[in-house]
Structures are given as C-alpha cells and as structure tokens.
Amino acid sequence: MLKGINRQVLEVNQPENSYFEKVIFFVRPECFSVSESKLKNSADRLIKNASKPPEKRKLKDSLRDKTQLIKMGSAAAVGAAAAALVSAIF
C-alpha cells in the first residue's frame, strides 16, 4: 500500500519473511514518480533477502549494558564513600 501526503510510504503487511510482521519503507522524494508496482517489487526483494541479526550483536549489546551498570555502580560507591568521609571529618 502506497500512502502519504508530504512523504510517500510503502507499507508491506505480513511479508514473506518469518522475522517481520510489517515492513515500512519511506520513498525518496526523487522517486515519487516511480510506479507503485516497481516500488513493491523492489521492497519484496529487500524483504526476501533480509535475515536475522547475528547473535554476536545481541551479546555485544548485553555486554555494553552490563558495563554501563558497573560504571554507574562504581560512581555511586565513590560518591557514597566521599560523602561518608566528609561527614566523618565534620
């Protein structure tokens, strides 16, 4: 389905790909004159070639989250220690 006023969007519901429920393509302004069938064929090719992201990407994101958590915990511990030191002095 091609729709839009200021921006044309091609929306593909239930594509032939087990990973996606709906895919939305934003059409470039210079391609507004291209026929809907040509855009749909191009979108279908892209969807069929899409694959599941590699597992390493998920692991990398998980490690990044853990690193951030450790950094924040360390900063909180340093802040608490500094506050305790200041209160012990005064």
mmCIF file of C-alpha atoms in Angstrom:
data_model
loop_
_atom_site.group_PDB
_atom_site.id
_atom_site.type_symbol
_atom_site.label_atom_id
_atom_site.label_comp_id
_atom_site.label_asym_id
_atom_site.label_seq_id
_atom_site.Cartn_x
_atom_site.Cartn_y
_atom_site.Cartn_z
ATOM 1 C CA MET A 1 0.000 0.000 0.000
ATOM 2 C CA LEU A 2 1.425 3.374 -1.021
ATOM 3 C CA LYS A 3 0.254 6.305 1.052
ATOM 4 C CA GLY A 4 1.272 9.730 2.272
ATOM 5 C CA ILE A 5 0.864 13.416 1.580
ATOM 6 C CA ASN A 6 4.222 15.084 2.302
ATOM 7 C CA ARG A 7 6.136 11.821 2.273
ATOM 8 C CA GLN A 8 5.331 8.633 0.398
ATOM 9 C CA VAL A 9 5.407 5.436 2.399
ATOM 10 C CA LEU A 10 5.228 1.864 1.148
ATOM 11 C CA GLU A 11 3.782 -0.422 3.813
ATOM 12 C CA VAL A 12 4.024 -4.198 3.435
ATOM 13 C CA ASN A 13 1.785 -6.170 5.810
ATOM 14 C CA GLN A 14 2.615 -9.822 6.539
ATOM 15 C CA PRO A 15 5.667 -10.056 4.279
ATOM 16 C CA GLU A 16 7.025 -13.427 3.168
ATOM 17 C CA ASN A 17 9.692 -13.318 5.845
ATOM 18 C CA SER A 18 9.378 -15.117 9.162
ATOM 19 C CA TYR A 19 11.128 -12.335 11.116
ATOM 20 C CA PHE A 20 8.819 -9.433 10.267
ATOM 21 C CA GLU A 21 5.131 -8.737 10.800
ATOM 22 C CA LYS A 22 5.072 -5.419 8.941
ATOM 23 C CA VAL A 23 7.702 -3.505 6.969
ATOM 24 C CA ILE A 24 7.527 0.231 6.257
ATOM 25 C CA PHE A 25 9.618 1.841 3.506
ATOM 26 C CA PHE A 26 9.975 5.611 3.191
ATOM 27 C CA VAL A 27 10.232 6.515 -0.505
ATOM 28 C CA ARG A 28 12.808 9.103 -1.513
ATOM 29 C CA PRO A 29 11.279 12.301 -2.909
ATOM 30 C CA GLU A 30 13.147 11.894 -6.224
ATOM 31 C CA CYS A 31 11.433 8.501 -6.678
ATOM 32 C CA PHE A 32 7.830 9.689 -6.207
ATOM 33 C CA SER A 33 7.219 9.289 -9.942
ATOM 34 C CA VAL A 34 8.192 5.581 -9.922
ATOM 35 C CA SER A 35 5.195 3.250 -10.252
ATOM 36 C CA GLU A 36 3.818 1.535 -7.173
ATOM 37 C CA SER A 37 4.362 -1.903 -8.701
ATOM 38 C CA LYS A 38 8.058 -1.179 -9.295
ATOM 39 C CA LEU A 39 8.460 0.056 -5.709
ATOM 40 C CA LYS A 40 6.609 -3.014 -4.407
ATOM 41 C CA ASN A 41 8.859 -5.376 -6.406
ATOM 42 C CA SER A 42 11.960 -3.670 -5.038
ATOM 43 C CA ALA A 43 10.580 -3.856 -1.488
ATOM 44 C CA ASP A 44 9.741 -7.555 -1.887
ATOM 45 C CA ARG A 45 13.316 -8.305 -2.999
ATOM 46 C CA LEU A 46 14.713 -6.490 0.035
ATOM 47 C CA ILE A 47 12.367 -8.307 2.409
ATOM 48 C CA LYS A 48 13.169 -11.733 0.953
ATOM 49 C CA ASN A 49 16.911 -11.086 1.387
ATOM 50 C CA ALA A 50 16.548 -9.845 4.979
ATOM 51 C CA SER A 51 17.917 -12.159 7.611
ATOM 52 C CA LYS A 52 18.006 -12.460 11.358
ATOM 53 C CA PRO A 53 20.678 -10.290 13.039
ATOM 54 C CA PRO A 54 23.734 -12.223 14.159
ATOM 55 C CA GLU A 55 23.777 -13.415 17.762
ATOM 56 C CA LYS A 56 27.036 -11.525 18.408
ATOM 57 C CA ARG A 57 25.158 -8.228 18.083
ATOM 58 C CA LYS A 58 22.812 -9.162 20.913
ATOM 59 C CA LEU A 59 25.712 -10.291 23.096
ATOM 60 C CA LYS A 60 27.577 -7.056 22.401
ATOM 61 C CA ASP A 61 24.540 -5.000 23.435
ATOM 62 C CA SER A 62 24.192 -7.066 26.599
ATOM 63 C CA LEU A 63 27.850 -6.531 27.497
ATOM 64 C CA ARG A 64 27.507 -2.796 26.861
ATOM 65 C CA ASP A 65 24.526 -2.672 29.250
ATOM 66 C CA LYS A 66 26.475 -4.549 31.949
ATOM 67 C CA THR A 67 29.464 -2.238 31.518
ATOM 68 C CA GLN A 68 27.233 0.809 31.941
ATOM 69 C CA LEU A 69 25.698 -0.731 35.066
ATOM 70 C CA ILE A 70 29.156 -1.376 36.561
ATOM 71 C CA LYS A 71 30.266 2.187 35.779
ATOM 72 C CA MET A 72 27.165 3.684 37.404
ATOM 73 C CA GLY A 73 27.529 1.435 40.454
ATOM 74 C CA SER A 74 31.174 2.395 40.836
ATOM 75 C CA ALA A 75 30.352 6.084 40.588
ATOM 76 C CA ALA A 76 27.646 5.694 43.235
ATOM 77 C CA ALA A 77 30.062 3.853 45.546
ATOM 78 C CA VAL A 78 32.723 6.555 45.133
ATOM 79 C CA GLY A 79 30.127 9.247 45.823
ATOM 80 C CA ALA A 80 28.896 7.440 48.933
ATOM 81 C CA ALA A 81 32.467 6.981 50.193
ATOM 82 C CA ALA A 82 33.215 10.670 49.638
ATOM 83 C CA ALA A 83 30.044 11.674 51.472
ATOM 84 C CA ALA A 84 30.907 9.381 54.374
ATOM 85 C CA LEU A 85 34.434 10.802 54.546
ATOM 86 C CA VAL A 86 33.174 14.383 54.540
ATOM 87 C CA SER A 87 30.592 13.643 57.247
ATOM 88 C CA ALA A 88 33.256 11.876 59.370
ATOM 89 C CA ILE A 89 35.553 14.882 59.141
ATOM 90 C CA PHE A 90 32.873 17.389 60.157
#
